[in-house]
Short mmCIF file of C-alpha atoms in Angstrom, two decimals:
data_model
loop_
_atom_site.label_atom_id
_atom_site.label_comp_id
_atom_site.label_asym_id
_atom_site.label_seq_id
_atom_site.Cartn_x
_atom_site.Cartn_y
_atom_site.Cartn_z
CA ALA X 85 3.48 1.23 -6.30
CA CYS X 86 4.88 0.98 -9.70
CA CYS X 87 5.77 4.52 -9.81
CA GLY X 88 7.53 4.60 -6.27
CA HIS X 89 5.03 6.91 -4.62
CA THR X 90 4.56 6.00 -0.86
CA ALA X 91 1.72 7.32 1.18
CA LYS X 92 -0.59 6.09 3.89
CA GLU X 93 -3.66 6.87 1.70
CA ASN X 94 -2.33 4.19 -0.81
CA ARG X 95 -3.62 1.56 1.67
CA LEU X 96 -7.37 1.44 1.12
CA SER X 97 -7.81 -1.38 3.53
CA GLN X 98 -6.02 -4.37 5.25
CA SER X 99 -5.96 -6.19 1.93
CA LYS X 100 -6.28 -3.49 -0.78
CA PHE X 101 -3.50 -1.23 -2.17
CA ARG X 102 -4.18 1.51 -4.76
CA CYS X 103 -1.59 4.22 -5.69
CA GLN X 104 -3.10 7.53 -5.49
CA VAL X 105 -0.68 8.95 -8.11
CA CYS X 106 -0.49 6.15 -10.83
CA GLY X 107 -3.55 4.12 -10.04
CA TYR X 108 -1.70 0.93 -9.65
CA THR X 109 -3.76 -1.64 -7.63
CA ALA X 110 -2.88 -4.96 -6.04
CA ASN X 111 -3.31 -6.94 -3.01
CA ALA X 112 -1.51 -5.15 -0.23
CA ASP X 113 0.48 -8.18 0.81
CA VAL X 114 1.58 -8.74 -2.81
CA ASN X 115 2.41 -5.21 -3.28
CA GLY X 116 4.63 -5.21 -0.01
CA ALA X 117 6.32 -8.49 -1.01
CA ARG X 118 7.23 -6.87 -4.48
CA ASN X 119 8.65 -3.82 -2.46
CA ILE X 120 10.66 -6.03 -0.27
CA LEU X 121 11.90 -8.15 -3.23
CA ALA X 122 13.04 -5.01 -5.12
CA ALA X 123 14.87 -3.70 -2.10
CA GLY X 124 16.61 -7.00 -1.90
CA HIS X 125 17.59 -6.96 -5.39
CA ALA X 126 18.94 -3.38 -5.11
CA VAL X 127 21.21 -4.54 -2.09
CA LEU X 128 22.44 -7.43 -4.20
CA ALA X 129 23.19 -5.29 -7.17
CA CYS X 130 25.34 -2.96 -5.15
CA GLY X 131 27.22 -5.87 -3.74
CA GLU X 132 27.24 -4.46 -0.10
CA MET X 133 25.90 -5.53 3.00
CA VAL X 134 23.16 -3.15 4.44
CA GLN X 135 22.51 -3.02 8.17
CA SER X 136 19.34 -1.53 9.54
CA GLY X 137 21.06 -0.59 12.88
CA LEU X 138 18.51 -2.48 14.80
CA SER X 139 19.56 -5.42 17.20
CA LEU X 140 18.76 -8.85 15.89
CA LYS X 141 18.83 -10.20 19.45
CA GLN X 142 15.43 -11.13 20.60
CA GLU X 143 14.62 -10.23 24.14
CA PRO X 144 12.44 -12.16 26.35
CA THR X 145 8.90 -10.89 26.72
CA GLU X 146 7.55 -9.37 29.85
CA MET X 147 5.63 -12.46 30.65
CA ILE X 148 8.63 -14.75 30.30
CA GLN X 149 10.62 -12.32 32.50
CA ALA X 150 7.90 -12.24 35.09
CA THR X 151 7.96 -16.21 35.38
CA ALA X 152 11.74 -16.51 35.36
#
């Protein structure tokens, strides 16, 4: 949302977003993309690498493991 409020209730449906605090409305995917863009800009502005702590290595799925 424009105001920064986050809540599950803001997501009206799969495709609709409406902030319960400020009333901002948008397509949910567009709103999500804007949030990701803003987070990326914040990282670039501070000039540091940010790590999520999650492994980037993709593990084989159970089906692939079963057939291997």
